[in-house]
Short mmCIF file of N, CA and C in Angstrom, two decimals:
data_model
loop_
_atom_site.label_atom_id
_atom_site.label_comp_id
_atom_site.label_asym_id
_atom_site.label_seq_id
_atom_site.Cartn_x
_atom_site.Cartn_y
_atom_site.Cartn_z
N UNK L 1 -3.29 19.86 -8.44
CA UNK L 1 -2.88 18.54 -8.04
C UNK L 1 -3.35 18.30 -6.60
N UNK L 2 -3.82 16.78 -5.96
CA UNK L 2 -3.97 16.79 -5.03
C UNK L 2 -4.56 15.37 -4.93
N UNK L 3 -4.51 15.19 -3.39
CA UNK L 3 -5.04 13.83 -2.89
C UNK L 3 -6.04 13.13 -2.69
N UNK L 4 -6.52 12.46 -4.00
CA UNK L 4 -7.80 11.97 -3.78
C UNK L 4 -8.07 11.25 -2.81
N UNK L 5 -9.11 10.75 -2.41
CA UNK L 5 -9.69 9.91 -1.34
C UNK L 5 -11.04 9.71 -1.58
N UNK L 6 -11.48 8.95 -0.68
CA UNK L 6 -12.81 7.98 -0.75
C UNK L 6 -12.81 7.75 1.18
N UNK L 7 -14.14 7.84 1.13
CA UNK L 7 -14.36 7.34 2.83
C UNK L 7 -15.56 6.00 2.73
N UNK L 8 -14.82 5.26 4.02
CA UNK L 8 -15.75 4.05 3.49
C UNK L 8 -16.29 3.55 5.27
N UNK L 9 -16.98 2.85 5.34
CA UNK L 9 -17.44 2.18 7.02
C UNK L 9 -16.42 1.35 7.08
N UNK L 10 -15.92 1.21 8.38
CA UNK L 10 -14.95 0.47 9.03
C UNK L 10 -15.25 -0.70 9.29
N UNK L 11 -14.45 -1.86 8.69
CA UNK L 11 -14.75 -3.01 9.03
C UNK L 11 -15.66 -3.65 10.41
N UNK L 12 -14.64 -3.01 11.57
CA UNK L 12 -14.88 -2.89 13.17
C UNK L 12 -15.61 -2.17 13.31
N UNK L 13 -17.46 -2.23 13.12
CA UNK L 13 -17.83 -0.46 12.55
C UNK L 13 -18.34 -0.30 13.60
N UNK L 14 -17.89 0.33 15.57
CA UNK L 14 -18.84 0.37 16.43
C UNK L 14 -17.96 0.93 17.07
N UNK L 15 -17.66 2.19 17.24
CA UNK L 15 -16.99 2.55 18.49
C UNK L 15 -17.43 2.43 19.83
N UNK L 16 -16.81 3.03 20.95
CA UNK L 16 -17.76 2.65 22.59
C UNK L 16 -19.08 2.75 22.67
N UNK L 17 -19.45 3.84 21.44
CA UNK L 17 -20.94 4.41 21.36
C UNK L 17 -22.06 3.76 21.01
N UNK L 18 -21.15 2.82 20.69
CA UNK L 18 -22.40 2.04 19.12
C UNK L 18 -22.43 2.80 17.41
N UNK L 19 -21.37 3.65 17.62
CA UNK L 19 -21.41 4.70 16.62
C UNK L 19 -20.93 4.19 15.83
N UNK L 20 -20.85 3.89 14.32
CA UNK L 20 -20.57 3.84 12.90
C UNK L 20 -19.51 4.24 12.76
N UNK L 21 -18.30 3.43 12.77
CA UNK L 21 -17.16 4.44 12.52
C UNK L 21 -16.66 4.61 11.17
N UNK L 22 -16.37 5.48 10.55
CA UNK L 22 -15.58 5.11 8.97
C UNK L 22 -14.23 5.84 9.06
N UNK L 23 -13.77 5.70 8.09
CA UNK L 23 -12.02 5.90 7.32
C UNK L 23 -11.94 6.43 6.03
N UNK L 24 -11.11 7.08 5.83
CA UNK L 24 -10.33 8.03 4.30
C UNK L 24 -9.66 6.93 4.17
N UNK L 25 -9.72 6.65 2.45
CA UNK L 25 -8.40 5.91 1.91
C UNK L 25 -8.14 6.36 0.69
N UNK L 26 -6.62 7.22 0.72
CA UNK L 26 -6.25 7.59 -0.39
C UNK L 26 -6.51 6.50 -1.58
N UNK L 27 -6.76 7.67 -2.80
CA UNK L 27 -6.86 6.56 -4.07
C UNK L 27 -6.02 6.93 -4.72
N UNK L 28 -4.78 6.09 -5.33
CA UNK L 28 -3.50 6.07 -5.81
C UNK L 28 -3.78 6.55 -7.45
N UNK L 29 -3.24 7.65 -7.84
CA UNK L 29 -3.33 8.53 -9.10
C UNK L 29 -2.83 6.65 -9.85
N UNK L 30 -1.37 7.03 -9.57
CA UNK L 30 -0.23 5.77 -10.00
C UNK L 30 0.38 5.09 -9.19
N UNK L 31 1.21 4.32 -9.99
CA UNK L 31 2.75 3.91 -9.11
C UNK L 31 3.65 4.63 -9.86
N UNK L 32 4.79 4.67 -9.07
CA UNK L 32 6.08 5.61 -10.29
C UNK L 32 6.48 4.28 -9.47
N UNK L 33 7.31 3.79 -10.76
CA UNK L 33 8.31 2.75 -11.00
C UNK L 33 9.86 3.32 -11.44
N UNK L 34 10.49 1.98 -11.39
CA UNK L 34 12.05 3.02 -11.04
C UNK L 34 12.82 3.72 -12.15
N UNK L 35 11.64 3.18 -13.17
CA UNK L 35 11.72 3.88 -14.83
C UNK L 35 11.82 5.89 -14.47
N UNK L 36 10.16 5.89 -14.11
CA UNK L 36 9.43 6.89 -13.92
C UNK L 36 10.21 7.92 -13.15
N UNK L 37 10.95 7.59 -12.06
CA UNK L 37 11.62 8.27 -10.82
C UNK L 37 12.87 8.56 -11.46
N UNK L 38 13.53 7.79 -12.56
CA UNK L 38 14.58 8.36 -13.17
C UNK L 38 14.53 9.10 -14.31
N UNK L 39 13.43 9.38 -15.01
CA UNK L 39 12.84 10.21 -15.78
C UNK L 39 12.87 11.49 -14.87
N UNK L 40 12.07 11.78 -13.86
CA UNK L 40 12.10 12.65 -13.10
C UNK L 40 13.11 13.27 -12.39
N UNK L 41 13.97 12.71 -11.74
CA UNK L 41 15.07 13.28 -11.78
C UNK L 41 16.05 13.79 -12.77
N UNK L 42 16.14 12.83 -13.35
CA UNK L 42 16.70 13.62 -14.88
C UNK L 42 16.55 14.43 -15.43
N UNK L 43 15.33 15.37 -14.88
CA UNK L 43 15.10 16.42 -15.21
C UNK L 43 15.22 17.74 -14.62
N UNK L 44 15.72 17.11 -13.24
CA UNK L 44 15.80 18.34 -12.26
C UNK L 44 17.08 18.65 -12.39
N UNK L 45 17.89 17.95 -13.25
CA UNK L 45 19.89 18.11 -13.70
C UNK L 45 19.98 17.52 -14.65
N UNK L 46 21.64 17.39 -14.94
CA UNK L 46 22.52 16.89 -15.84
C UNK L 46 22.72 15.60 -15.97
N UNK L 47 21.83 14.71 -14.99
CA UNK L 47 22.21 13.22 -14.77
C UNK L 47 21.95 12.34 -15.87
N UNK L 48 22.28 11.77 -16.31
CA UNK L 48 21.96 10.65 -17.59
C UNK L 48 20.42 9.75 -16.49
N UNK L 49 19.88 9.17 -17.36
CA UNK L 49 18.73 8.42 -16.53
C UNK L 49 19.61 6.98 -16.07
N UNK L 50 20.42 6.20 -17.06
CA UNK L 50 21.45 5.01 -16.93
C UNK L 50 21.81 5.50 -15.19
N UNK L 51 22.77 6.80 -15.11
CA UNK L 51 23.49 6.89 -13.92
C UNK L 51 22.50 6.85 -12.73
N UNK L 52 21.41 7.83 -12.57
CA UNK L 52 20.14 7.87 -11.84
C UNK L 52 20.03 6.08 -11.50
N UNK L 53 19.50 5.30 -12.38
CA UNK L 53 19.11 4.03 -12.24
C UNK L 53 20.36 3.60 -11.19
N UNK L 54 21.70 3.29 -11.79
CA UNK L 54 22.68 2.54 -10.67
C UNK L 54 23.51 3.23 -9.66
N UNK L 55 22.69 4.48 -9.62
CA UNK L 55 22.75 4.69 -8.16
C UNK L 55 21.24 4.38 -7.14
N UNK L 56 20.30 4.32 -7.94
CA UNK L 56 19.27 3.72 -7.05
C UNK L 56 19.44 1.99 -7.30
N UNK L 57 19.50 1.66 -8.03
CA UNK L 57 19.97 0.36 -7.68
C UNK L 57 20.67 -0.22 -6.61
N UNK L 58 21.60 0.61 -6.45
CA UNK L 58 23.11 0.88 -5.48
C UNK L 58 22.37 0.93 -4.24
N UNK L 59 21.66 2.22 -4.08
CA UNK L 59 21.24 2.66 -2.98
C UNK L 59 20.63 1.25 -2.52
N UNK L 60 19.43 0.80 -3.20
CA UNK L 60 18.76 -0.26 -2.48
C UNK L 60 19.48 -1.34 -2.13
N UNK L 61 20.40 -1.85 -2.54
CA UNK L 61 21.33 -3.52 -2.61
C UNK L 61 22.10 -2.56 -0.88
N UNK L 62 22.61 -1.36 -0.93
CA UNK L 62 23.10 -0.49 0.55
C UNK L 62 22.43 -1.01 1.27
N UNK L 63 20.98 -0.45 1.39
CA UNK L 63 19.96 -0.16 2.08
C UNK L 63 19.87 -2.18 2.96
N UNK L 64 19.72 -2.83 1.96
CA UNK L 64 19.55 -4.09 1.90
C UNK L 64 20.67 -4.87 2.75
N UNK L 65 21.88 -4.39 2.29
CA UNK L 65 22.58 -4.91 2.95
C UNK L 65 22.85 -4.54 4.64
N UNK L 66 22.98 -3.49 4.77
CA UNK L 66 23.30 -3.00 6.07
C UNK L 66 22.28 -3.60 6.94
N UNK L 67 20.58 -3.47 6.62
CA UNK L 67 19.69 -4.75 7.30
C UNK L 67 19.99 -5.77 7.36
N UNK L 68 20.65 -6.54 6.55
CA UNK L 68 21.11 -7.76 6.66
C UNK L 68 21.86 -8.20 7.98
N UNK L 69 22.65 -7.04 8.10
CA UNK L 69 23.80 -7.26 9.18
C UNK L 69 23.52 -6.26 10.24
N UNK L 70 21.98 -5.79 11.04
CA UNK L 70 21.53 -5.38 12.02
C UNK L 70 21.54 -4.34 11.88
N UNK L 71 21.97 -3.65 11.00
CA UNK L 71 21.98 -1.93 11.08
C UNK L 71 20.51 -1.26 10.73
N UNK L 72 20.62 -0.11 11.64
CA UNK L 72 19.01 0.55 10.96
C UNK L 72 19.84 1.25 9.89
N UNK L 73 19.09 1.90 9.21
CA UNK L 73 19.31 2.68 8.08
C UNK L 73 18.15 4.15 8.17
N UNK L 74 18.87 5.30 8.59
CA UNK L 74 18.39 6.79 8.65
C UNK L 74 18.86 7.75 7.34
N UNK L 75 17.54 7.84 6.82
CA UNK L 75 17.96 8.68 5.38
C UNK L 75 17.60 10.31 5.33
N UNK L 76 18.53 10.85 6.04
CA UNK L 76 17.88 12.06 6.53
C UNK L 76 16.64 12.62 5.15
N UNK L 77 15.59 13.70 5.68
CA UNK L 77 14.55 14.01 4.61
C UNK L 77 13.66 13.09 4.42
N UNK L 78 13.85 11.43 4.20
CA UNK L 78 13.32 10.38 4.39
C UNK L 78 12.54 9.69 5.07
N UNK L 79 13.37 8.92 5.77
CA UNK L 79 13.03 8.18 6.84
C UNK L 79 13.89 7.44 7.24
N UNK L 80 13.46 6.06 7.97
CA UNK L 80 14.20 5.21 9.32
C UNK L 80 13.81 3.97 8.66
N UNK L 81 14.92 2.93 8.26
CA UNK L 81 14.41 1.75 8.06
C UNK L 81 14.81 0.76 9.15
N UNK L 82 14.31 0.06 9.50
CA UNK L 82 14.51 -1.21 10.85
C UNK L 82 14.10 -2.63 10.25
N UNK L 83 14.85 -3.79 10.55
CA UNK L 83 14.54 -5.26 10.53
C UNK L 83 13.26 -5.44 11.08
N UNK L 84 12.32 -5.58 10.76
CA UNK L 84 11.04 -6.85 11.57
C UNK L 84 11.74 -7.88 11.89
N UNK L 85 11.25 -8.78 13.18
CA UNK L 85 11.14 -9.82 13.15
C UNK L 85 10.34 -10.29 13.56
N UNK L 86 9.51 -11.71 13.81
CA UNK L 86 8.57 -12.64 13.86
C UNK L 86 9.31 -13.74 14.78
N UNK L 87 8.45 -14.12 15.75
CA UNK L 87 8.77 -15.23 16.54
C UNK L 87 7.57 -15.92 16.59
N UNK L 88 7.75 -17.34 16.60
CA UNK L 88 6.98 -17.98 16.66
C UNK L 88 6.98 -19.32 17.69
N UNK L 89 6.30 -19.90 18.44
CA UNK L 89 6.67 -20.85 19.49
C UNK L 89 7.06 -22.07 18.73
N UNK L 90 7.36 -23.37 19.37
CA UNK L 90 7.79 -24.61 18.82
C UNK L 90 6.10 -25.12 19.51
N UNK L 91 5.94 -26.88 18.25
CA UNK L 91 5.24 -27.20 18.53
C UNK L 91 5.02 -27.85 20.53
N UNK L 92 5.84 -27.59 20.76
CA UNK L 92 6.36 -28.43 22.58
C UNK L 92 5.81 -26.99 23.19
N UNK L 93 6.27 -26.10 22.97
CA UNK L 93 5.96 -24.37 23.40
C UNK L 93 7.67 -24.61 24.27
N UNK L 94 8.77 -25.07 24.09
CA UNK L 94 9.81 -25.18 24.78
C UNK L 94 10.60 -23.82 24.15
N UNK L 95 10.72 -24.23 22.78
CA UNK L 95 11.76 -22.75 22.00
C UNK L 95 10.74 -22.19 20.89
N UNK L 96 11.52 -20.99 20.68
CA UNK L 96 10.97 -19.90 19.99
C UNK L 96 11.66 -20.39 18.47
N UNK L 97 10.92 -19.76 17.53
CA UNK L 97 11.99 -19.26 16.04
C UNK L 97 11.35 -18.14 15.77
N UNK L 98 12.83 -17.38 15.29
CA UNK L 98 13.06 -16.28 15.15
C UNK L 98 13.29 -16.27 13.63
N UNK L 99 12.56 -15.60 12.87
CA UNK L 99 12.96 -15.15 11.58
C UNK L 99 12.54 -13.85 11.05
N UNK L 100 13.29 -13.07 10.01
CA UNK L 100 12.98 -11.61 9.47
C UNK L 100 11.37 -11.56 8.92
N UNK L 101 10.84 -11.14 9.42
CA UNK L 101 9.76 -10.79 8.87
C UNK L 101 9.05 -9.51 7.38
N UNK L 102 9.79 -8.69 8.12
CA UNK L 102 9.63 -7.80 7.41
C UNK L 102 10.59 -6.48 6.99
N UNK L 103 10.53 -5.45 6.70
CA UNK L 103 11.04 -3.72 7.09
C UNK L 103 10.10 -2.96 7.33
N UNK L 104 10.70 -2.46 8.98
CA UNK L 104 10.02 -1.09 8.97
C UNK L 104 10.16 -0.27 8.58
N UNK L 105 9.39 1.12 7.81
CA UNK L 105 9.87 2.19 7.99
C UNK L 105 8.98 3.63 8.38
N UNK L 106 10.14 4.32 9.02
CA UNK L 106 9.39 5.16 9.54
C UNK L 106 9.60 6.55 8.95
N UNK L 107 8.72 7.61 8.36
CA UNK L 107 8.92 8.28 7.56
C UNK L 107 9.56 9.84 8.29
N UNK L 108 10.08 10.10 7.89
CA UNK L 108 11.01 11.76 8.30
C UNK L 108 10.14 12.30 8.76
N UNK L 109 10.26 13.49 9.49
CA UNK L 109 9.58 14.45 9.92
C UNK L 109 9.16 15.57 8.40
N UNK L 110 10.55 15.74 7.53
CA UNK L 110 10.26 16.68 7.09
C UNK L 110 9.39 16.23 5.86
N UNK L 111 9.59 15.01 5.72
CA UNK L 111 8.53 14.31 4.67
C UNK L 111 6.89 14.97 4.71
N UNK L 112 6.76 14.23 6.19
CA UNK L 112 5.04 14.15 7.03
C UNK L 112 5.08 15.61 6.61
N UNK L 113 5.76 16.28 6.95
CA UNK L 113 5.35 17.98 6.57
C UNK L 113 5.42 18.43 5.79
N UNK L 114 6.53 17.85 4.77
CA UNK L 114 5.93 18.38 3.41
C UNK L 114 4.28 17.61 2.68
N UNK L 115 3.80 17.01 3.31
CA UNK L 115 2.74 16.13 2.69
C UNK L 115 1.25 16.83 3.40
N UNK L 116 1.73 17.32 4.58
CA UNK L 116 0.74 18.10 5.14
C UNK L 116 -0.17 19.36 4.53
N UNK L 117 1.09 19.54 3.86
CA UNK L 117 0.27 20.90 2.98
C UNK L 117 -0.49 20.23 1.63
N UNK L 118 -0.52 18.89 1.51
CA UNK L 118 -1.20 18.80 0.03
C UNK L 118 -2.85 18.92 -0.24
N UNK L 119 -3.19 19.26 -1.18
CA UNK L 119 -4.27 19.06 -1.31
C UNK L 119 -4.62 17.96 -1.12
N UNK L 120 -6.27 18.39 -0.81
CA UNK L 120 -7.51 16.75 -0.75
C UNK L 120 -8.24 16.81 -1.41
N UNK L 121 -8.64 15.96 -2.14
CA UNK L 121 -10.52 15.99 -3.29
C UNK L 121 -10.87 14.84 -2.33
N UNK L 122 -11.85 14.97 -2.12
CA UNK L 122 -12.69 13.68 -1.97
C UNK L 122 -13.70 13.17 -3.17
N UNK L 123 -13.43 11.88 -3.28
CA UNK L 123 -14.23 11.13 -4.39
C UNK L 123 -15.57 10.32 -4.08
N UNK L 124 -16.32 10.68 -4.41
CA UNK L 124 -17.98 9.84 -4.04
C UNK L 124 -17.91 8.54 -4.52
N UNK L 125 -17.73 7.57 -3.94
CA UNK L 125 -17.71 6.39 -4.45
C UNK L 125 -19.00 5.40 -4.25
N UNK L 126 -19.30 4.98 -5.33
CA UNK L 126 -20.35 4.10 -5.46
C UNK L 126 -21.01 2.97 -4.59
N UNK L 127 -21.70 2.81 -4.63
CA UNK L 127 -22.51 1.98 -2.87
C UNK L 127 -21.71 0.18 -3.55
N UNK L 128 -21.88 -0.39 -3.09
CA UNK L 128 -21.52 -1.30 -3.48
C UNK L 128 -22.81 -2.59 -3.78
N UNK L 129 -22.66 -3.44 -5.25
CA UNK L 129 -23.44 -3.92 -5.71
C UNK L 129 -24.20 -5.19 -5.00
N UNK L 130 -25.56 -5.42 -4.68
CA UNK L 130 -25.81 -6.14 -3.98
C UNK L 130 -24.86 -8.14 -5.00
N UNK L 131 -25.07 -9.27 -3.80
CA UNK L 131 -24.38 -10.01 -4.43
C UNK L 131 -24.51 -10.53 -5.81
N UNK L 132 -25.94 -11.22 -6.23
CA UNK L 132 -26.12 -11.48 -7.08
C UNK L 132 -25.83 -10.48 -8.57
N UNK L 133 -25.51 -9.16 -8.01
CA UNK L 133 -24.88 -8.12 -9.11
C UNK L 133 -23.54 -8.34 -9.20
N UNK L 134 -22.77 -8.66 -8.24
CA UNK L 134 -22.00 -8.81 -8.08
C UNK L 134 -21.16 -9.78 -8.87
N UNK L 135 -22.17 -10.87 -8.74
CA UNK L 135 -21.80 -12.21 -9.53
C UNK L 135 -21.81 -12.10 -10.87
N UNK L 136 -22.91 -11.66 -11.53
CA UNK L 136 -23.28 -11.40 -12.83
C UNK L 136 -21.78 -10.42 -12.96
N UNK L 137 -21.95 -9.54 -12.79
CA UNK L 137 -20.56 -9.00 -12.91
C UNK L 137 -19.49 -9.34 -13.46
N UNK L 138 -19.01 -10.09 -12.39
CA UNK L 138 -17.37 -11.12 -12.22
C UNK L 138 -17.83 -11.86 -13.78
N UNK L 139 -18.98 -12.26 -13.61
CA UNK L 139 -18.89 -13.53 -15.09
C UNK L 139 -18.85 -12.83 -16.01
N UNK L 140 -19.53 -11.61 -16.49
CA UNK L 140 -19.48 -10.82 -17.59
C UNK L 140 -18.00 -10.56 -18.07
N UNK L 141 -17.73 -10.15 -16.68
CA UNK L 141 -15.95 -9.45 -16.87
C UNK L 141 -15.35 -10.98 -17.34
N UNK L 142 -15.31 -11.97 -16.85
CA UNK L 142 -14.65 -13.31 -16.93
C UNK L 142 -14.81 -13.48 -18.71
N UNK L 143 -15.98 -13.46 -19.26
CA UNK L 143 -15.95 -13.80 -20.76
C UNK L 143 -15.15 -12.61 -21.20
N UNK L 144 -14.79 -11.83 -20.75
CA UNK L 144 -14.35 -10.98 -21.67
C UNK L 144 -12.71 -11.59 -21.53
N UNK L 145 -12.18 -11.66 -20.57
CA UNK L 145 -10.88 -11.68 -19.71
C UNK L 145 -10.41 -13.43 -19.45
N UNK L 146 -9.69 -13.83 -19.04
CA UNK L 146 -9.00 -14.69 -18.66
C UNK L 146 -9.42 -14.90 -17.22
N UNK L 147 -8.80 -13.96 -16.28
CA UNK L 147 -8.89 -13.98 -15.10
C UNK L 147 -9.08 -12.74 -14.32
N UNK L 148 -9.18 -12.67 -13.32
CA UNK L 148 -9.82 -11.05 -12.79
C UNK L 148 -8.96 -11.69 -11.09
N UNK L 149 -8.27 -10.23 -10.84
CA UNK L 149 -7.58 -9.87 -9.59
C UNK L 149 -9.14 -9.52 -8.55
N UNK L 150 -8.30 -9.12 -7.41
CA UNK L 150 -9.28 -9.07 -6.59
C UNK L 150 -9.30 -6.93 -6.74
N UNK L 151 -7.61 -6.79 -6.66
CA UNK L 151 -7.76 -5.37 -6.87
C UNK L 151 -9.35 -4.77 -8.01
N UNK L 152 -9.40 -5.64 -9.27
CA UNK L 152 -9.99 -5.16 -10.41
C UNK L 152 -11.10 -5.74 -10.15
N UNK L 153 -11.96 -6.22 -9.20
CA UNK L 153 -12.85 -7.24 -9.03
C UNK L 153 -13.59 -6.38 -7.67
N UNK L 154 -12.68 -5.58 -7.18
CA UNK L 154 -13.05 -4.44 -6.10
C UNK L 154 -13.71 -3.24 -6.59
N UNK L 155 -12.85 -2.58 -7.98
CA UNK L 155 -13.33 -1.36 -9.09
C UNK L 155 -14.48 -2.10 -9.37
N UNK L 156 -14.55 -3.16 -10.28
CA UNK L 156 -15.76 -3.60 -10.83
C UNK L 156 -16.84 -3.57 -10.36
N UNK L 157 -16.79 -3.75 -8.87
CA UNK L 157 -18.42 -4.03 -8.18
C UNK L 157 -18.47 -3.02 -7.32
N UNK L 158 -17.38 -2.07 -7.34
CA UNK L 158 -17.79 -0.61 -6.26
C UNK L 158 -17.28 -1.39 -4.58
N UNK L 159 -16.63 -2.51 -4.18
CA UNK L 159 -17.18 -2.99 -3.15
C UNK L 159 -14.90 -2.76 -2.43
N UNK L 160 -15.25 -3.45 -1.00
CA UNK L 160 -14.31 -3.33 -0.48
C UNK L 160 -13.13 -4.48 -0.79
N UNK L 161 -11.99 -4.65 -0.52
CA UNK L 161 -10.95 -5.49 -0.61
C UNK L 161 -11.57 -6.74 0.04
N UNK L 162 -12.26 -6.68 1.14
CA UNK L 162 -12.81 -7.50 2.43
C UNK L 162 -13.93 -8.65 1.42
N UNK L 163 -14.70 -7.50 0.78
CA UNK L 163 -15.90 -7.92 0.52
C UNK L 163 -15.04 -8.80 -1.26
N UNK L 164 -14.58 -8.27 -1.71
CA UNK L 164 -13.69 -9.08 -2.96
C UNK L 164 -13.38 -10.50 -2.61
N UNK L 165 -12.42 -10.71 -1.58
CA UNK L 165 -11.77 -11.44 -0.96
C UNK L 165 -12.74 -12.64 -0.60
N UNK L 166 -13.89 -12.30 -0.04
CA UNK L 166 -14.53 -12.98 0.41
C UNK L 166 -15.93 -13.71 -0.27
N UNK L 167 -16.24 -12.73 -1.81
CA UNK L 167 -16.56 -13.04 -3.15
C UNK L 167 -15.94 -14.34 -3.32
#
């Protein structure tokens, strides 16, 4: 078992040098969904998968709430969850608005270290198709399909999220 990846040129591709810079980006086996995660535990004990589920249910509506009402949330083994927020000026530039933006989180120590030891594969990934391949592509896939994501429109042509997006 282990962590695939792919290295690709960096958008920003020029460090001080003029040098080419690139990046690793893990490539996701799956998702485990909250099906999957209670399957899995269910196996490490006696837990029914039902009970597993509404205590993660539980946990998250916790988790959720205590942000609500300013609290961080520290899950030892885990991590650190924190409120984002976003400010933005008024059209006058007189007052601000303030609204939740997001959650941070910041992952455990003992997490990062258990992840340290995992394996790596690296995966050779395909150059990406000049445009007019590109196009032909998308339409081929289109008769077959309804509609095409950008995720599946990225696999299809070998190319980046950037370069999808902008397809």
């Amino acid at each position: 078992m282990a962590i695939k990846f792919s290295v690709h040129k960096t958008p920003q591709p020029n460090d001080r040098k003029g040098k080419q810079l690139t990046h690793a980006r893990a490539i996701a086996r799956s998702t485990q969904k909250m099906d999957d995660i209670c399957a899995l535990v269910c196996e490490r004990g006696s837990i029914s998968s039902a009970d597993v589920k509404a205590v993660l249910d539980s946990f998250v509506w916790v988790i959720g709430h205590s942000l609500k009402y300013g609290d961080n949330v520290e899950l030892e083994g885990l991590g650190h969850f924190s409120p984002s927020l976003r400010t933005r000026p008024s059209v006058d530039g007189k007052k601000i608005t303030v609204t939740v933006d997001n959650v941070n989180f910041r992952c455990s120590e003992k997490l990062k270290n258990e992840l340290k030891s995992a394996q790596l594969e690296k995966i050779k990934t395909a150059t990406c198709y000049m445009p007019e391949e590109r196009k032909t592509r998308m339409l081929d896939y289109l008769q077959r399909n309804e509609s095409i994501t950008t995720i599946t429109y990225t696999k299809l042509n070998a190319c980046s999220r950037y370069q999808a997006t902008a397809d």
